[in-house]
């Protein structure tokens, strides 16, 4: 087989890139090691920046998002028993869209099918080859048969645990990492959200986040220890702990109900540089991970795709390599700003095992300053709605 761009990974990054390329008449094939259903079963992000919304529109897959997504003009920071609204729209003139990653992935998969794009699911042993030379290709196995795809470029959109980054010689890669000493225990439940906007709560017992997927479906998280076991967390125990970390008005009005998803996610910041090795590009979580506190992971995948698509379009339409040559630098500039923001939100809102009561007081002072200073609130809001591409 031969294609112009071989895309490894059918998450948001791979699907979005694939659709933009297909729409521009650039041939591509998407390979993923798992099935479509498995991908759609993963519960992940929920908050989209306007840049991501625009990219979905550009891909021609934004229609349902505009119909069913919830535009949010603000969110709350809760601490010291009270709620403080950050007026995103008032401070920046921009808003975010609450729309699940699962839904967005579904829309992109449907769009790809409708436009006849080729995808191979449950492809094992996917391996990029010769991306340092003139003839890159990807091999994979399917039903016991080995296949080879020759291509011009390989887009490694295969997430943090993917094969693309691991195929690059270690000496060519510099990585930066911070692992946080806690995780998030999250549930999804068919109950109306406790508040019509998101609540990020700092509490001496630990961080909590009240998010949602719709007017009838809530996504709640609490900070937990890394060795916590899901089996030890009944729904009742989860809700009790969540209520303890929220201001009384929310704790009292919260509607509870059985969860249908419960999982623990570790938190880390990670960046691998550069994001290009010859004909191989790393895109999205394959190149970087941020803790979910700033709601940036999925949105960074979208900006990476924006820069890479721009470069590939320049290459095929104008025979210019300038865009692909600039990809890593352009993407990393925005990545590091989001890594900084996600780290600062995480540091400000979570309980750290070694900072004690002093740490709690410092966080409350920072939050108090944030909500009382227009300059500080604006800086927060500007980062949360997403820095320009
Ligand atoms: P994905 O989604 O991980 O997709 C990678 C795909 O590659 C496939 N793959 C392989 N295929 C072939 N061969 C191999 N060897 C392969 N290895 C892997 C996988 O099967 C998969 O289908 O990466 P992508 O596309 O870069 O997208 C990144 C986002 O998924 C991620 O950044 C976000 O989910 C992060 N995130 C959030 N981001 C936001 O912007 N806003 C949020 O509100 C938000 N909340 C979250 C989050 C992530 C969370 N968790 C669980 C990590 C909340 C949580 C709890
Ligand atoms: C979510 O709804 O899953 C979500 C929302 C905001 C975040 C992280 C996750 O910061």
Coordinates of C-alpha atoms and ligand atoms in Angstrom, one line a residue:
X1 CA 0.0 0.0 0.0
X2 CA 1.0 3.6 -0.5
X3 CA -0.3 6.8 1.0
X4 CA 0.9 10.3 1.5
X5 CA 0.5 10.5 5.3
X6 CA 0.4 7.4 7.5
X7 CA -1.3 8.3 10.8
X8 CA -0.7 6.1 13.9
X9 CA -3.5 6.5 16.4
X10 CA -7.2 7.1 16.1
X11 CA -7.7 9.4 19.1
X12 CA -8.7 13.0 18.6
X13 CA -5.3 14.0 17.2
X14 CA -5.2 11.3 14.6
X15 CA -8.8 11.7 13.5
X16 CA -8.7 15.4 13.4
X17 CA -5.5 15.5 11.3
X18 CA -6.9 12.7 9.1
X19 CA -10.1 14.6 8.4
X20 CA -8.3 17.9 7.6
X21 CA -6.0 16.1 5.2
X22 CA -8.8 14.2 3.5
X23 CA -10.8 17.4 3.1
X24 CA -7.7 19.0 1.4
X25 CA -7.3 16.0 -0.9
X26 CA -4.2 14.6 0.8
X27 CA -4.3 10.8 1.0
X28 CA -3.9 9.3 4.5
X29 CA -4.5 6.0 6.4
X30 CA -5.2 5.8 10.1
X31 CA -4.0 2.8 12.1
X32 CA -5.0 2.0 15.7
X33 CA -4.2 -1.0 17.8
X34 CA -7.6 -1.2 19.4
X35 CA -11.2 -1.3 18.2
X36 CA -13.5 1.7 17.5
X37 CA -15.7 0.6 20.4
X38 CA -12.8 0.4 22.8
X39 CA -11.8 4.0 21.9
X40 CA -15.3 5.2 22.3
X41 CA -15.5 3.5 25.7
X42 CA -12.8 5.7 27.2
X43 CA -14.1 8.6 29.3
X44 CA -11.8 11.5 29.1
X45 CA -11.8 15.2 28.5
X46 CA -14.8 17.5 28.6
X47 CA -13.8 21.1 28.0
X48 CA -13.0 22.5 24.6
X49 CA -11.3 25.8 23.8
X50 CA -12.6 27.9 21.0
X51 CA -9.5 26.8 18.9
X52 CA -10.6 23.2 19.2
X53 CA -14.2 24.1 18.3
X54 CA -12.9 25.9 15.2
X55 CA -10.8 22.9 14.2
X56 CA -13.8 20.6 14.5
X57 CA -15.8 23.0 12.3
X58 CA -12.9 23.1 9.8
X59 CA -13.0 19.3 9.7
X60 CA -16.7 19.5 9.0
X61 CA -17.5 17.5 12.1
X62 CA -18.8 20.3 14.4
X63 CA -22.5 20.2 13.7
X64 CA -23.6 18.0 16.7
X65 CA -21.2 19.8 19.0
X66 CA -23.0 23.1 18.3
X67 CA -26.3 21.4 18.8
X68 CA -25.6 19.4 22.0
X69 CA -22.5 21.0 23.5
X70 CA -22.8 23.5 26.4
X71 CA -21.1 26.8 25.9
X72 CA -19.8 28.0 29.3
X73 CA -19.1 31.7 30.1
X74 CA -17.4 31.1 33.4
X75 CA -16.5 28.6 36.2
X76 CA -16.2 28.7 40.0
X77 CA -13.2 28.5 42.2
X78 CA -14.3 27.3 45.6
X79 CA -12.1 27.6 48.7
X80 CA -12.5 28.6 52.4
X81 CA -16.1 27.5 52.3
X82 CA -17.1 29.9 49.5
X83 CA -17.6 30.1 45.7
X84 CA -16.0 32.7 43.5
X85 CA -17.0 33.0 39.9
X86 CA -14.4 33.6 37.2
X87 CA -16.2 35.4 34.4
X88 CA -14.4 34.0 31.4
X89 CA -16.5 35.8 28.9
X90 CA -16.5 39.1 30.7
X91 CA -12.7 39.0 31.2
X92 CA -11.7 37.7 27.8
X93 CA -14.6 37.9 25.4
X94 CA -14.3 34.2 24.9
X95 CA -15.9 31.1 26.2
X96 CA -15.3 27.3 26.4
X97 CA -17.5 24.4 25.2
X98 CA -18.4 21.5 27.4
X99 CA -18.6 18.5 25.0
X100 CA -17.2 15.1 25.8
X101 CA -14.1 13.7 24.1
X102 CA -16.1 10.5 23.5
X103 CA -18.8 12.5 21.5
X104 CA -16.2 14.4 19.5
X105 CA -14.3 11.2 18.7
X106 CA -17.6 9.7 17.6
X107 CA -18.4 12.6 15.3
X108 CA -14.9 12.5 13.7
X109 CA -15.2 8.7 13.2
X110 CA -18.6 9.2 11.5
X111 CA -17.3 12.0 9.3
X112 CA -14.3 9.8 8.3
X113 CA -16.6 7.0 7.3
X114 CA -18.8 9.3 5.4
X115 CA -15.9 10.8 3.4
X116 CA -14.4 7.4 2.6
X117 CA -11.2 7.7 4.6
X118 CA -9.4 4.5 5.2
X119 CA -8.7 3.3 8.8
X120 CA -7.4 0.0 10.1
X121 CA -8.5 -0.9 13.7
X122 CA -7.0 -3.7 15.8
X123 CA -3.8 -3.4 13.9
X124 CA -1.0 -5.1 16.0
X125 CA 2.7 -4.4 16.0
X126 CA 2.4 -1.1 14.2
X127 CA 5.9 0.1 13.6
X128 CA 7.3 3.2 11.9
X129 CA 10.5 2.6 9.8
X130 CA 13.1 4.7 8.0
X131 CA 11.7 8.0 9.0
X132 CA 15.2 9.4 9.0
X133 CA 15.7 8.5 5.4
X134 CA 13.9 9.2 2.1
X135 CA 11.5 6.2 2.1
X136 CA 9.6 6.1 5.4
X137 CA 7.0 3.2 5.8
X138 CA 4.9 1.7 8.5
X139 CA 4.3 -2.0 9.0
X140 CA 1.5 -3.7 11.0
X141 CA -0.1 -7.0 11.4
X142 CA -3.8 -7.8 11.0
X143 CA -5.3 -11.3 11.2
X144 CA -1.9 -12.9 11.1
X145 CA -0.8 -11.0 7.9
X146 CA 2.0 -8.4 7.8
X147 CA 1.2 -5.3 5.8
X148 CA 3.5 -2.4 4.7
X149 CA 2.4 1.1 3.9
X150 CA 4.9 3.3 2.1
X151 CA 4.4 7.0 2.7
X152 CA 5.8 10.5 2.6
X153 CA 5.3 11.3 6.3
X154 CA 4.3 9.5 9.5
X155 CA 2.2 11.3 12.0
X156 CA 2.6 9.7 15.5
X157 CA -0.8 10.4 17.1
X158 CA -0.6 7.4 19.3
X159 CA -0.8 8.9 22.8
X160 CA 1.6 8.7 25.7
X161 CA 2.1 4.9 25.6
X162 CA 2.3 4.7 21.8
X163 CA 5.1 3.3 19.6
X164 CA 6.0 6.5 17.7
X165 CA 8.0 8.3 20.4
X166 CA 9.6 5.0 21.5
X167 CA 10.9 4.4 18.0
X168 CA 13.0 7.6 18.1
X169 CA 16.6 6.9 19.3
X170 CA 16.9 8.0 23.0
X171 CA 19.8 10.2 22.2
X172 CA 17.7 12.3 19.8
X173 CA 15.1 13.1 22.4
X174 CA 15.1 15.2 25.5
X175 CA 12.2 14.7 27.9
X176 CA 11.0 16.7 30.9
X177 CA 8.8 15.2 33.5
X178 CA 7.0 15.8 36.8
X179 CA 4.9 13.2 38.5
X180 CA 2.5 14.4 41.0
X181 CA 2.0 12.6 44.3
X182 CA -1.7 12.0 43.9
X183 CA -4.3 11.0 41.3
X184 CA -8.0 11.8 40.4
X185 CA -10.8 9.4 41.2
X186 CA -13.6 10.2 38.8
X187 CA -17.2 9.1 38.3
X188 CA -19.8 9.6 35.6
X189 CA -23.4 9.5 36.8
X190 CA -26.8 10.2 35.3
X191 CA -27.6 13.0 37.7
X192 CA -28.1 16.7 37.0
X193 CA -24.9 18.7 37.7
X194 CA -24.7 20.4 41.1
X195 CA -24.1 23.7 39.4
X196 CA -24.6 24.9 35.8
X197 CA -20.9 25.8 35.6
X198 CA -17.8 23.9 36.6
X199 CA -16.5 24.1 40.2
X200 CA -12.8 23.7 40.9
X201 CA -12.5 23.3 44.7
X202 CA -9.4 23.7 47.0
X203 CA -10.0 22.0 50.3
X204 CA -7.7 20.9 53.2
X205 CA -9.0 17.3 52.5
X206 CA -7.9 17.6 48.8
X207 CA -9.0 19.0 45.5
X208 CA -12.5 18.3 44.0
X209 CA -14.0 19.1 40.6
X210 CA -17.6 19.2 39.6
X211 CA -17.9 18.9 35.8
X212 CA -20.6 17.6 33.5
X213 CA -21.4 16.1 30.1
X214 CA -24.9 17.4 29.7
X215 CA -27.8 18.9 31.8
X216 CA -28.5 15.3 33.1
X217 CA -25.0 13.8 33.3
X218 CA -22.4 14.7 35.8
X219 CA -18.6 14.1 35.8
X220 CA -17.2 14.5 39.3
X221 CA -13.6 14.1 40.5
X222 CA -11.8 14.0 43.8
X223 CA -8.1 14.0 44.5
X224 CA -7.0 10.7 45.9
X225 CA -3.8 8.9 47.0
X226 CA -2.0 7.0 44.2
X227 CA -2.4 3.7 45.9
X228 CA -6.1 4.1 46.4
X229 CA -8.2 1.1 45.2
X230 CA -11.4 1.6 43.2
X231 CA -13.1 -1.3 45.0
X232 CA -12.8 0.7 48.2
X233 CA -14.8 3.5 46.8
X234 CA -18.5 2.8 46.9
X235 CA -20.6 5.6 45.3
X236 CA -21.8 6.6 48.8
X237 CA -18.3 7.0 50.0
X238 CA -17.3 9.0 46.9
X239 CA -20.3 11.4 47.2
X240 CA -19.6 11.9 51.0
X241 CA -16.0 12.8 50.3
X242 CA -17.0 15.1 47.4
X243 CA -19.6 16.9 49.5
X244 CA -17.1 17.5 52.3
X245 CA -14.8 19.4 49.9
X246 CA -17.5 21.7 48.5
X247 CA -19.1 24.9 49.9
X248 CA -22.2 24.0 52.0
X249 CA -24.8 25.3 49.5
X250 CA -23.5 22.8 46.9
X251 CA -23.0 19.9 49.3
X252 CA -26.6 20.3 50.4
X253 CA -28.2 20.6 47.0
X254 CA -26.2 17.8 45.3
X255 CA -28.3 15.1 43.7
X256 CA -26.6 11.7 43.9
X257 CA -27.2 8.6 41.9
X258 CA -25.4 5.4 40.8
X259 CA -22.2 5.9 38.8
X260 CA -21.7 4.0 35.6
X261 CA -18.0 4.7 35.2
X262 CA -15.4 5.0 37.9
X263 CA -11.6 5.3 37.4
X264 CA -8.4 6.6 38.9
X265 CA -6.0 8.6 36.7
X266 CA -2.5 9.5 37.8
X267 CA -1.3 13.1 37.2
X268 CA 1.9 14.0 35.3
X269 CA 3.5 16.7 33.3
X270 CA 5.7 15.4 30.4
X271 CA 7.2 17.0 27.3
X272 CA 9.4 15.3 24.7
X273 CA 11.5 17.5 22.5
X274 CA 11.7 17.9 19.6
X275 CA 8.4 16.9 18.1
X276 CA 9.8 16.0 14.7
X277 CA 12.4 13.5 13.6
X278 CA 12.9 13.6 9.8
X279 CA 9.6 12.4 8.3
X280 CA 8.1 11.5 11.7
X281 CA 6.0 14.0 13.6
X282 CA 4.8 13.5 17.2
X283 CA 1.3 15.0 17.8
X284 CA -0.8 15.3 21.0
X285 CA -0.3 13.1 24.0
X286 CA 2.5 11.2 22.1
X287 CA 4.7 14.2 22.7
X288 CA 3.3 15.7 25.9
X289 CA 1.0 15.1 28.9
X290 CA -0.5 17.7 31.2
X291 CA -2.4 17.1 34.4
X292 CA -6.1 17.5 33.7
X293 CA -6.6 20.4 36.1
X294 CA -6.3 23.1 33.4
X295 CA -8.4 21.1 30.8
X296 CA -5.6 21.4 28.3
X297 CA -4.6 17.9 27.0
X298 CA -7.1 17.5 24.3
X299 CA -6.9 21.2 23.3
X300 CA -3.1 20.9 22.9
X301 CA -3.7 17.9 20.5
X302 CA -5.8 20.3 18.5
X303 CA -3.1 23.0 18.3
X304 CA -0.5 20.5 17.3
X305 CA -2.7 19.3 14.5
X306 CA -3.3 22.9 13.4
X307 CA 0.5 23.5 13.0
X308 CA 1.2 20.2 11.4
X309 CA -1.7 20.4 9.0
X310 CA -0.6 23.9 8.1
X311 CA 2.9 22.5 7.3
X312 CA 1.7 19.6 5.3
X313 CA -0.7 21.8 3.3
X314 CA 2.2 24.1 2.5
X315 CA 4.3 21.1 1.5
X316 CA 1.7 19.5 -0.9
X317 CA 0.0 22.7 -2.2
X318 CA 2.9 25.1 -2.4
X319 CA 5.9 22.7 -2.4
X320 CA 7.2 24.6 0.6
X321 CA 8.9 22.8 3.5
X322 CA 8.9 25.9 5.7
X323 CA 5.8 24.9 7.7
X324 CA 6.9 21.3 8.4
X325 CA 10.4 22.6 9.3
X326 CA 8.8 25.1 11.8
X327 CA 6.3 22.5 13.3
X328 CA 8.2 21.4 16.3
X329 CA 9.2 24.9 17.4
X330 CA 5.7 26.4 16.8
X331 CA 3.9 23.6 18.6
X332 CA 6.3 23.4 21.6
X333 CA 6.0 27.2 22.3
X334 CA 2.3 26.7 22.9
X335 CA 2.8 23.4 24.6
X336 CA 5.1 24.8 27.3
X337 CA 2.7 27.7 28.0
X338 CA -0.1 25.1 28.6
X339 CA 2.3 22.9 30.6
X340 CA 3.0 25.9 32.8
X341 CA -0.6 26.8 33.3
X342 CA -1.7 23.2 34.1
X343 CA 1.1 22.9 36.6
X344 CA 0.2 26.1 38.3
X345 CA -3.5 25.2 38.5
X346 CA -2.5 21.8 39.9
X347 CA -0.2 23.3 42.4
X348 CA -2.7 25.9 43.5
X349 CA -5.6 23.6 44.0
X350 CA -4.3 20.2 45.3
X351 CA -3.2 19.1 48.7
X352 CA 0.5 18.1 48.6
X353 CA 1.7 15.6 51.2
X354 CA 4.7 17.7 52.3
X355 CA 3.5 21.3 52.5
X356 CA 1.2 21.1 55.5
X357 CA -0.9 23.9 56.9
X358 CA 1.5 26.4 55.6
X359 CA 1.0 25.2 52.1
X360 CA -2.8 25.4 52.6
X361 CA -2.5 29.0 53.8
X362 CA -0.4 30.0 50.9
X363 CA -2.9 28.5 48.4
X364 CA -5.8 30.3 50.1
X365 CA -3.8 33.6 49.9
X366 CA -3.1 33.0 46.2
X367 CA -6.7 32.1 45.5
X368 CA -7.9 35.1 47.4
X369 CA -5.6 37.4 45.4
X370 CA -6.7 35.7 42.2
X371 CA -10.4 36.3 42.7
X372 CA -10.0 39.9 44.0
X373 CA -7.6 41.2 41.3
X374 CA -9.0 41.8 37.9
X375 CA -5.5 41.5 36.4
X376 CA -4.9 38.1 38.1
X377 CA -8.4 36.8 37.2
X378 CA -7.8 37.9 33.6
X379 CA -4.5 36.1 33.4
X380 CA -6.2 32.9 34.6
X381 CA -9.2 33.3 32.3
X382 CA -7.0 34.0 29.3
X383 CA -5.1 30.8 29.8
X384 CA -8.2 28.8 30.6
X385 CA -10.1 29.8 27.4
X386 CA -6.9 29.0 25.5
X387 CA -4.0 31.0 24.2
X388 CA -4.1 31.9 20.5
X389 CA -2.6 29.5 17.9
Ligands
LIG1 P1 -5.2 9.5 22.6 O1 -6.6 9.9 22.9 O2 -4.5 8.8 23.7 O3 -5.2 8.6 21.3 C1 -4.1 7.8 21.0 C2 -4.6 6.6 20.1 O4 -3.4 5.9 19.7 C3 -3.7 4.5 19.8 N1 -2.4 3.8 20.0 C4 -1.8 3.0 19.1 N2 -2.2 2.7 17.8 C5 -1.4 1.9 17.1 N3 -0.2 1.3 17.6 C6 0.2 1.6 18.8 N4 1.3 1.1 19.3 C7 -0.6 2.5 19.6 N5 -0.5 3.0 20.9 C8 -1.6 3.8 21.1 C9 -4.6 4.4 21.0 O5 -5.3 3.2 21.0 C10 -5.4 5.6 20.9 O6 -6.6 5.4 20.2 O7 -4.2 10.7 22.2 P2 -4.5 12.1 21.4 O8 -5.2 11.8 20.2 O9 -3.2 12.8 21.4 O10 -5.5 12.9 22.4 C11 -5.1 13.4 23.6 C12 -6.3 13.4 24.6 O11 -6.9 12.1 24.6 C13 -5.9 13.8 26.0 O12 -4.9 14.8 26.0 C14 -7.1 14.3 26.9 O13 -8.0 13.2 27.1 C15 -6.6 14.8 28.2 N6 -7.7 15.2 29.1 C16 -8.3 16.5 29.0 N7 -8.0 17.3 28.0 C17 -8.6 18.5 27.8 O14 -8.3 19.2 26.9 N8 -9.7 18.9 28.6 C18 -10.1 18.1 29.6 O15 -11.1 18.4 30.2 C19 -9.4 16.8 29.8 N9 -9.8 16.1 30.8 C20 -8.1 14.4 30.2 C21 -9.2 14.8 31.0 C22 -7.5 13.2 30.4 C23 -7.9 12.4 31.4 N10 -7.3 11.1 31.6 C24 -7.9 9.9 31.9 C25 -5.9 10.9 31.1 C26 -9.6 14.1 32.1 C27 -9.0 12.8 32.3 C28 -9.4 12.0 33.5
LIG2 C1 -14.1 16.8 32.6 O1 -15.2 17.1 32.4 O2 -13.7 15.6 32.4 C2 -13.0 17.7 33.0 C3 -13.3 19.1 33.0 C4 -12.4 20.0 33.4 C5 -11.1 19.6 33.7 C6 -10.8 18.2 33.6 C7 -11.7 17.3 33.3 O3 -10.2 20.5 34.1

